[in-house]
Amino acid sequence: MRTTIFKNFFFLSAAAILVTTLLISVVMYKGFYRDMRVEVEQEAKYIGAAVDLNGASYLQTIEDIRGDRVTLIASDGTVVFDNRQKPSLMENHLDRPEVAAALTQGSSEGVRMSETLGQQTFYHAIKLADGSILRVANTTSNVYTVAAINLVYVALICLVMLILIWLLAKGQTEAIVAPINRLDLENPLSNQVYDEFSPLLRKLEQQNRLIQETYNTLKRERDEFQSITQNMNEGLIVLNGQGEMLLVNKRAGAIFGKAATGHYLTLNRSAEFREVAEKALQGTPAESQLSQGGRIYHLLAAPSAAGQGSDGQPEGAVVLALDVTEKEETDHLRREFSGNVSHELKTPLTSILGYAEIMKAGIVPQADMPDFAAKIYSEAKRMIALVEDILKLSKLDEGLGEEAHGPVDLQEVCKGVMNRLEAAAEAAQVSLEFDGTEGSQPVYVMGSLPMLDELVFNLCENAIKYNKRPGQVKVTLTAEPVCLTVADTGIGIAREHQERVFERFYRVDKSHSKMTGGTGLGLSIVKHVVKRHGAALELESQQGKGTTIRVCF
Ligand code: ADP
């Protein structure tokens, strides 16, 4: 811009100077020419008057005078005098236009090529009293010479002016550009520059505001997007059309534990991952299951919704990795549980059916009938116990029983359970001891009374069932922290079974459990209730010495 302003400024001024100089030169030349004509005419008149008075001899006195050419021509055209040429050498001048015109009109002037001087010449001729013609001439080259001499000065002045203009143009350009360079574009309205800039600065201010608002909106949206994607539980991978990773969220990084840049294959090379990503990049949504780091992930891949490239292919793809380990395990447990339930129910039912068939056939002696009936009765009771436990578990699974949530006094619960189990303990020759809080102070926990009752009952019942004869069971309840401990001096649980006794239908000794009417679900119910109440469960056992189970709330 600076150069453009400078060039325009300089060339415009220079052109103005040059045109002015040219015009002045023309005017000057015209002036010199006019002056020369007047001079020649006046001279002709003065010399003519002198010749009229003194005769042709007067002309001899001006012969050596340098200046205009003076010629005296007789009325017949013979040259009588000429101060530049010998008259004898000159031809008859009657045919010269100015001479011919002066003879008829008294005076005449004209410009033509002089045959004598060989130059463009201005002539003025007057007719004298004796009829001869006096002619004064001046060559136009004289005018050029004068003009040329003056032009040198003009040119010098012109040069000085051009230098001045150059300096001036430079200064002016700086003066114009400096305020523009000093513009504060961040705060356009704070600038005090040319009025002509006001609309531009206002527009700039509007644009700045618009850009700032757009930037803020985009930043907010990006932050929102990032906080959503980075904190989501699912792994998220966004790919471009070439399969390069544009985004790998925190969770995906943790799942695959690799660099989150480059091609998606650098993240995971498994067939499952490759397959879904490839399909999505070709425009087809795909799903798959992937085992990674001991966990199971459900992969969901979809072509990018952002649009399609010119070749109809999607511009990218999005892959979601959902951790379905728990769900898969639950599904697995549920399937296993259904199988176990069917099996557990089938056993007593088969027994009942067998006994009933024999009885129906009438082959059972009358004396054995009560025995058979008792067996059917006990199998049916076992089935009912089983069904009841299954129902309890399924209730717990579905979160039922929580409606009765509230403060529960564990002291009271323990006492009630002890009362109900007193007879069973006596029958099993097991002494039951309860060590509650001092002065039987209530110990409250927030929870469900039926669930907590079930928990205490199952633990105490097991402690009696799997005890020795005689044996002891000690139930301890502390208030701070709230802990319930059931310790027995029974058969104990071998180390390898200790983890598994909480599994559904798991029994260390099947026949013993059946004999005591166990369903294999008691400890699973305990574990479930403990989990529901956010409590911690601990088992210590030594085979042949006894078992201690502690629940801390
Ligand atoms: P069950 O109905 O068979 O008692 P549980 O789930 O209550 O089922 O217990 C699972 C298994 O754990 C039992 O079959 C038993 O072998 C063992 N068990 C539970 N409690 C005790 C205990 N106090 N002492 C020794 N073994 C126990």
XYZ file of C-alpha atoms and ligand atoms in Angstrom:
580
model
C 0.000 0.000 0.000
C 2.811 2.346 0.968
C 4.486 1.834 -2.436
C 1.221 2.347 -4.294
C 0.459 5.613 -2.508
C 4.023 6.816 -3.054
C 4.015 5.894 -6.757
C 0.626 7.503 -7.358
C 1.619 10.621 -5.475
C 4.979 10.943 -7.195
C 3.901 10.135 -10.729
C 0.839 12.367 -10.577
C 2.873 15.327 -9.335
C 5.689 14.603 -11.799
C 3.206 14.385 -14.682
C 1.629 17.690 -13.588
C 5.064 19.352 -13.501
C 6.060 17.967 -16.899
C 2.797 18.965 -18.583
C 3.023 22.429 -17.009
C 6.624 22.769 -18.238
C 5.614 21.679 -21.720
C 2.761 24.118 -21.863
C 4.957 26.929 -20.518
C 7.531 26.084 -23.224
C 4.899 26.304 -25.935
C 3.592 29.601 -24.540
C 7.172 30.888 -24.279
C 7.942 29.911 -27.855
C 4.775 31.608 -29.084
C 5.734 34.744 -27.114
C 9.260 34.800 -28.572
C 7.891 34.312 -32.062
C 5.381 37.115 -31.665
C 8.100 39.408 -30.267
C 10.357 38.529 -33.172
C 7.597 39.393 -35.711
C 6.896 42.748 -34.055
C 10.619 43.448 -33.868
C 11.144 42.661 -37.571
C 8.117 44.798 -38.581
C 9.291 47.751 -36.442
C 12.802 47.430 -37.782
C 11.539 47.425 -41.377
C 9.558 50.577 -40.670
C 12.505 52.420 -39.029
C 15.053 51.445 -41.693
C 12.493 52.237 -44.466
C 11.964 55.724 -43.013
C 15.755 56.255 -42.812
C 16.266 55.131 -46.438
C 13.416 57.411 -47.569
C 15.225 60.293 -45.877
C 18.892 59.493 -46.619
C 18.736 57.336 -49.684
C 20.092 53.831 -50.203
C 23.511 54.934 -49.014
C 22.157 54.802 -45.441
C 22.133 51.083 -45.648
C 25.949 50.984 -45.960
C 26.114 52.252 -42.350
C 24.298 49.187 -40.998
C 26.092 46.643 -43.176
C 28.312 45.352 -40.397
C 25.624 45.321 -37.752
C 24.861 41.806 -36.635
C 21.193 41.047 -36.292
C 18.382 40.748 -38.763
C 18.925 40.448 -42.483
C 18.104 43.622 -44.403
C 17.573 43.594 -48.173
C 16.726 46.421 -50.532
C 15.110 45.363 -53.780
C 14.514 47.718 -56.690
C 10.994 47.829 -58.133
C 12.159 45.592 -61.035
C 13.291 42.890 -58.622
C 17.028 43.591 -58.723
C 18.655 43.273 -55.330
C 20.316 46.623 -54.550
C 21.545 45.824 -51.021
C 21.796 42.866 -48.694
C 23.747 42.797 -45.439
C 24.367 39.020 -45.664
C 25.080 38.404 -49.321
C 26.627 40.237 -52.228
C 23.744 41.654 -54.286
C 25.557 40.737 -57.521
C 25.347 37.105 -56.563
C 21.626 37.260 -55.843
C 18.973 36.588 -58.450
C 15.954 38.697 -59.209
C 13.613 38.812 -56.228
C 10.430 39.815 -57.998
C 9.058 36.308 -57.649
C 9.478 36.298 -53.872
C 5.909 36.241 -52.469
C 6.505 38.933 -49.813
C 8.167 41.190 -52.416
C 5.399 40.700 -54.947
C 2.742 41.306 -52.267
C 4.490 44.442 -50.914
C 4.693 45.897 -54.469
C 0.951 45.700 -54.803
C -0.182 46.108 -51.142
C 2.507 48.410 -49.713
C 3.616 45.908 -47.063
C 3.640 42.162 -46.597
C 4.966 39.389 -44.390
C 5.400 35.639 -44.606
C 7.334 32.618 -43.515
C 9.138 30.403 -45.952
C 12.353 28.639 -46.683
C 15.026 31.123 -47.653
C 16.856 30.099 -50.801
C 19.712 32.394 -49.888
C 20.073 31.328 -46.196
C 18.706 27.842 -46.581
C 16.670 28.292 -43.364
C 13.002 28.761 -42.351
C 12.751 32.552 -42.419
C 10.228 35.246 -41.431
C 10.066 38.196 -43.820
C 8.505 41.621 -43.537
C 8.616 43.803 -46.665
C 7.505 47.404 -47.121
C 7.298 49.539 -50.238
C 9.453 52.696 -50.037
C 8.624 56.097 -51.487
C 10.764 55.455 -54.618
C 8.881 52.200 -55.318
C 11.713 49.935 -54.146
C 11.083 47.269 -51.524
C 12.829 47.087 -48.152
C 12.742 43.650 -46.653
C 13.813 42.690 -43.106
C 14.124 38.997 -42.268
C 14.836 36.849 -39.235
C 15.240 33.111 -39.170
C 12.868 31.192 -36.900
C 15.861 29.183 -35.649
C 16.765 32.254 -33.674
C 13.484 31.886 -31.826
C 14.281 28.251 -31.114
C 17.685 29.210 -29.805
C 16.239 31.723 -27.377
C 13.553 29.266 -26.351
C 16.127 26.496 -25.969
C 18.310 28.642 -23.720
C 15.313 29.320 -21.511
C 14.276 25.677 -21.630
C 17.535 24.627 -19.942
C 16.558 26.716 -16.952
C 13.048 25.351 -17.067
C 14.425 21.813 -17.148
C 16.669 22.539 -14.157
C 13.761 23.965 -12.217
C 11.765 20.925 -13.284
C 14.469 18.588 -11.925
C 14.626 20.417 -8.606
C 10.851 20.236 -8.416
C 10.906 16.497 -9.108
C 13.405 15.922 -6.275
C 11.247 18.015 -3.970
C 8.170 16.091 -5.048
C 9.981 12.798 -4.426
C 10.831 13.862 -0.862
C 7.363 15.282 -0.337
C 5.672 12.155 -1.686
C 7.744 10.001 0.647
C 6.866 12.147 3.674
C 3.200 12.334 2.760
C 2.999 8.598 2.183
C 4.474 7.996 5.635
C 2.042 10.483 7.152
C -0.925 8.737 5.505
C 0.182 5.192 6.258
C 1.415 5.680 9.840
C -2.053 6.018 11.466
C -3.226 2.980 9.516
C -0.265 0.973 10.762
C -0.988 2.093 14.315
C -4.608 0.809 14.139
C -5.602 -1.308 17.143
C -7.545 -4.018 15.353
C -8.479 -5.712 18.639
C -10.440 -2.585 19.665
C -11.374 -0.967 16.357
C -13.641 1.703 17.875
C -10.874 3.074 20.096
C -8.924 4.297 17.020
C -8.919 8.003 16.091
C -8.100 7.875 12.382
C -9.610 9.177 9.164
C -13.393 9.623 9.148
C -13.533 7.528 5.997
C -12.353 4.581 8.049
C -15.297 4.741 10.476
C -17.626 2.364 8.536
C -14.751 -0.069 8.095
C -13.809 0.049 11.788
C -17.446 -0.375 12.835
C -17.730 -3.384 10.542
C -14.486 -4.726 11.988
C -15.819 -4.300 15.523
C -18.984 -6.220 14.535
C -16.901 -8.935 12.929
C -14.665 -9.152 16.008
C -17.689 -9.513 18.241
C -19.182 -12.140 15.938
C -15.909 -14.062 15.830
C -15.607 -13.889 19.631
C -19.193 -15.104 20.110
C -18.729 -17.891 17.568
C -15.440 -18.836 19.202
C -17.066 -18.914 22.650
C -19.941 -21.043 21.390
C -17.573 -23.432 19.640
C -15.341 -23.608 22.707
C -18.303 -24.274 24.984
C -19.585 -26.969 22.626
C -16.125 -28.485 22.349
C -15.711 -28.468 26.139
C -19.137 -30.041 26.556
C -18.324 -32.630 23.932
C -14.973 -33.334 25.551
C -16.355 -33.583 29.064
C -19.049 -35.955 27.800
C -16.741 -38.098 25.702
C -13.853 -38.084 28.153
C -15.973 -38.972 31.164
C -18.280 -41.480 29.566
C -18.119 -45.068 30.699
C -17.928 -46.379 27.171
C -14.809 -46.343 25.046
C -15.248 -44.003 22.076
C -13.076 -43.978 18.960
C -13.697 -41.623 16.035
C -12.022 -42.466 12.724
C -11.633 -40.495 9.521
C -12.195 -41.958 6.050
C -8.635 -43.320 5.950
C -9.079 -45.130 9.245
C -6.919 -42.696 11.194
C -7.964 -41.983 14.751
C -9.355 -38.494 15.243
C -10.512 -39.060 18.809
C -9.870 -41.736 21.385
C -11.500 -40.961 24.702
C -9.982 -41.722 28.114
C -11.943 -44.915 28.533
C -10.940 -46.255 25.112
C -7.317 -45.399 25.916
C -7.632 -47.333 29.185
C -9.248 -50.312 27.452
C -6.673 -50.646 24.710
C -3.769 -49.025 26.537
C -2.056 -47.880 23.347
C -1.101 -44.664 21.612
C -4.185 -42.798 20.483
C -2.784 -41.590 17.166
C -2.311 -43.066 13.732
C -4.249 -45.876 12.107
C -6.857 -47.729 14.173
C -4.940 -50.986 13.763
C -2.211 -49.594 16.000
C -4.841 -49.538 18.754
C -6.034 -53.111 18.408
C -5.324 -55.790 15.832
C -7.980 -58.306 16.841
C -10.197 -59.694 14.080
C -13.345 -58.490 15.880
C -12.194 -54.898 16.146
C -10.848 -54.828 12.594
C -14.052 -56.296 11.180
C -16.438 -53.791 12.767
C -14.196 -50.813 11.957
C -13.778 -51.905 8.328
C -17.511 -52.423 7.847
C -18.355 -49.052 9.365
C -15.767 -47.349 7.158
C -17.473 -48.977 4.173
C -20.822 -47.591 5.303
C -22.366 -50.553 7.142
C -23.041 -50.508 10.893
C -21.554 -53.513 12.675
C -21.424 -55.129 16.111
C -19.105 -57.595 17.729
C -17.845 -58.924 21.053
C -14.214 -58.489 22.112
C -12.260 -59.979 24.995
C -9.556 -57.639 26.168
C -7.596 -57.571 29.412
C -9.837 -60.152 31.059
C -13.009 -58.211 30.321
C -15.664 -58.483 27.656
C -16.559 -55.508 25.446
C -19.452 -55.123 23.076
C -18.227 -53.217 20.029
C -20.699 -51.026 18.155
C -19.439 -49.378 14.973
C -21.337 -46.996 12.749
C -20.447 -44.912 9.698
C -19.952 -41.264 10.511
C -23.177 -39.284 10.278
C -21.245 -36.188 9.254
C -21.697 -36.914 5.557
C -20.354 -38.879 2.673
C -17.392 -38.251 0.436
C -17.664 -37.742 -3.311
C -17.265 -41.482 -3.892
C -20.295 -42.239 -1.719
C -18.110 -43.652 1.052
C -18.636 -42.323 4.588
C -16.154 -39.713 5.751
C -15.344 -41.726 8.835
C -16.679 -44.035 11.501
C -17.448 -44.132 15.200
C -16.642 -47.180 17.318
C -18.130 -47.613 20.801
C -16.766 -50.192 23.231
C -19.216 -51.089 26.002
C -18.003 -53.073 28.985
C -20.495 -55.956 29.235
C -18.419 -58.180 31.518
C -20.903 -57.956 34.402
C -23.866 -58.416 32.124
C -22.270 -61.423 30.487
C -21.398 -62.876 33.864
C -24.921 -62.259 35.132
C -26.346 -63.864 32.012
C -24.020 -66.780 32.498
C -24.974 -67.082 36.191
C -28.645 -66.847 35.322
C -28.334 -69.621 32.767
C -26.381 -71.693 35.236
C -28.926 -70.896 37.965
C -31.874 -71.974 35.788
C -30.094 -75.245 35.061
C -29.339 -75.772 38.741
C -32.899 -74.931 39.811
C -34.336 -77.444 37.362
C -31.889 -80.034 38.548
C -32.522 -79.331 42.256
C -36.286 -79.490 41.789
C -36.131 -82.577 39.668
C -34.392 -84.675 42.368
C -37.107 -84.442 45.083
C -39.821 -84.621 42.448
C -38.372 -87.839 41.065
C -38.282 -89.292 44.594
C -41.867 -88.238 45.241
C -42.933 -89.703 41.907
C -41.165 -92.966 42.654
C -42.761 -93.353 46.085
C -46.160 -92.386 44.754
C -45.904 -94.890 41.898
C -45.083 -97.755 44.257
C -47.930 -96.748 46.539
C -50.285 -96.476 43.572
C -49.348 -99.951 42.413
C -50.465 -101.193 45.871
C -47.284 -103.098 46.461
C -46.383 -101.286 49.652
C -47.322 -103.188 52.777
C -49.730 -101.312 55.020
C -47.144 -101.205 57.778
C -44.649 -99.340 55.542
C -47.164 -96.768 54.392
C -46.383 -94.154 57.117
C -42.723 -94.490 56.264
C -43.402 -93.846 52.570
C -45.673 -90.938 53.406
C -42.972 -89.448 55.649
C -40.443 -89.670 52.793
C -42.845 -87.959 50.400
C -43.516 -85.363 53.103
C -39.830 -84.660 53.677
C -39.058 -84.426 49.937
C -41.997 -82.053 49.455
C -40.789 -79.968 52.417
C -37.341 -79.775 50.865
C -38.901 -78.645 47.634
C -40.892 -75.958 49.414
C -37.740 -74.782 51.229
C -35.950 -74.710 47.902
C -38.708 -72.796 46.184
C -38.864 -70.341 49.085
C -35.117 -69.717 48.915
C -35.279 -69.308 45.145
C -38.069 -66.796 45.566
C -36.066 -64.889 48.170
C -33.076 -64.762 45.860
C -35.079 -63.638 42.882
C -36.697 -60.955 45.037
C -33.236 -59.793 46.059
C -32.110 -59.916 42.419
C -34.968 -57.691 41.410
C -34.445 -55.332 44.343
C -37.757 -56.206 45.963
C -38.017 -56.012 49.734
C -36.417 -52.589 49.721
C -39.767 -50.940 50.264
C -39.395 -51.932 53.929
C -36.224 -49.838 54.166
C -35.680 -48.037 57.479
C -33.830 -48.217 60.792
C -33.570 -51.825 61.987
C -32.442 -52.796 65.482
C -29.980 -55.654 65.000
C -30.086 -56.431 68.723
C -33.776 -57.276 68.410
C -33.234 -59.210 65.191
C -30.523 -61.360 66.820
C -32.662 -62.057 69.875
C -35.643 -63.106 67.718
C -33.505 -65.447 65.625
C -31.976 -67.024 68.745
C -35.435 -67.670 70.091
C -36.600 -69.322 66.885
C -33.512 -71.526 66.680
C -33.422 -72.522 70.342
C -35.230 -75.822 69.782
C -33.147 -76.743 66.724
C -29.935 -75.996 68.668
C -31.081 -78.097 71.572
C -31.916 -80.969 69.256
C -28.440 -80.707 67.727
C -26.822 -80.510 71.168
C -25.411 -77.094 70.389
C -25.289 -74.330 72.940
C -26.384 -70.919 71.678
C -24.827 -67.830 73.221
C -25.590 -64.206 72.394
C -23.197 -61.431 73.370
C -25.122 -58.249 72.636
C -24.434 -54.636 73.514
C -24.180 -53.416 77.054
C -27.566 -53.028 78.682
C -29.158 -54.392 75.473
C -28.807 -51.011 73.832
C -30.398 -51.063 70.344
C -28.004 -51.205 67.388
C -29.593 -49.521 64.418
C -28.674 -49.998 60.804
C -30.564 -48.662 57.826
C -32.030 -51.537 55.897
C -34.761 -54.049 55.391
C -35.945 -55.994 58.444
C -36.954 -59.204 56.603
C -33.653 -59.244 54.718
C -31.540 -58.694 57.842
C -33.555 -61.285 59.729
C -32.880 -63.737 56.901
C -29.157 -62.948 57.081
C -28.839 -63.550 60.837
C -31.061 -66.631 60.620
C -29.074 -68.249 57.804
C -25.739 -67.663 59.531
C -26.949 -68.997 62.864
C -28.780 -71.941 61.261
C -25.623 -72.942 59.375
C -23.551 -72.604 62.565
C -25.909 -75.084 64.243
C -26.308 -77.371 61.214
C -22.596 -77.749 60.492
C -21.578 -78.167 64.143
C -20.340 -81.073 66.172
C -22.175 -82.809 68.996
C -21.873 -81.218 71.427
C -20.960 -77.868 69.990
C -21.141 -74.140 70.583
C -22.353 -71.138 68.669
C -21.544 -67.618 69.795
C -23.260 -64.614 68.243
C -21.583 -61.265 69.002
C -22.968 -57.826 68.156
C -20.949 -54.621 68.586
C -22.246 -51.100 68.167
C -19.085 -49.313 67.156
C -18.413 -50.395 64.541
C -21.681 -52.187 63.875
C -20.478 -55.747 63.403
C -22.240 -59.066 63.720
C -20.082 -62.149 64.293
C -21.340 -65.727 64.242
C -18.694 -68.168 65.466
C -19.120 -71.919 65.790
C -17.004 -74.814 66.918
C -18.209 -76.961 64.023
C -16.753 -78.919 61.136
C -15.217 -75.897 59.460
C -14.731 -75.269 55.758
C -11.594 -76.330 53.885
C -9.641 -73.462 52.311
C -10.482 -74.451 48.737
C -14.211 -74.224 49.453
C -14.158 -71.009 51.422
C -14.532 -68.755 48.379
C -17.187 -70.874 46.743
C -19.627 -71.471 49.613
C -21.295 -68.165 48.756
C -22.114 -69.384 45.229
C -25.645 -70.498 44.514
C -26.257 -74.211 45.132
C -22.678 -74.751 46.225
C -22.349 -77.240 49.040
C -19.148 -78.639 50.509
C -20.772 -81.941 51.348
C -23.941 -82.528 49.338
C -25.237 -85.448 51.377
C -24.689 -83.653 54.699
C -26.443 -80.559 53.369
C -29.386 -82.612 52.130
C -29.579 -84.456 55.366
C -29.893 -81.202 57.239
C -32.461 -79.895 54.739
C -30.041 -77.401 53.142
C -30.787 -75.867 49.779
C -27.317 -74.564 48.991
C -28.762 -71.064 48.748
C -28.450 -69.834 52.353
C -25.021 -68.191 52.040
C -25.854 -66.751 48.581
C -28.802 -65.020 50.203
C -26.458 -63.778 52.969
C -23.987 -62.456 50.412
C -26.769 -60.715 48.509
C -28.230 -59.069 51.625
C -24.760 -57.922 52.698
C -24.233 -56.371 49.273
C -27.638 -54.655 49.352
C -26.778 -53.061 52.683
C -23.340 -51.942 51.604
C -21.778 -54.075 54.313
C -18.579 -56.156 54.303
C -18.452 -59.903 54.689
C -15.574 -61.907 56.142
C -15.150 -65.622 56.570
C -12.554 -67.370 58.715
C -12.619 -71.099 58.990
C -10.445 -74.000 59.952
C -11.432 -77.484 59.013
C -12.460 -79.491 62.090
C -12.226 -76.470 64.378
C -14.986 -74.127 63.416
C -16.101 -71.205 61.328
C -16.460 -67.495 62.045
C -18.431 -65.243 59.722
C -18.402 -61.477 60.321
C -20.641 -58.871 58.759
C -19.699 -55.232 59.323
C -22.107 -52.439 58.341
P -26.967 -75.029 52.698
O -28.366 -74.826 52.467
O -26.411 -76.222 52.044
O -26.551 -74.860 54.069
P -25.508 -72.581 52.363
O -25.418 -71.706 51.209
O -26.084 -72.020 53.591
O -26.276 -73.889 51.876
O -24.083 -73.100 52.666
C -23.281 -73.563 51.593
C -22.328 -74.632 52.116
O -21.346 -74.045 52.947
C -22.964 -75.638 52.974
O -23.474 -76.694 52.216
C -21.838 -76.084 53.880
O -21.147 -77.131 53.279
C -20.990 -74.886 54.015
N -21.222 -74.158 55.293
C -22.013 -73.093 55.474
N -21.943 -72.621 56.745
C -21.053 -73.433 57.366
C -20.544 -73.482 58.682
N -20.915 -72.639 59.640
N -19.639 -74.439 58.975
C -19.219 -75.304 58.024
N -19.687 -75.332 56.762
C -20.592 -74.400 56.447
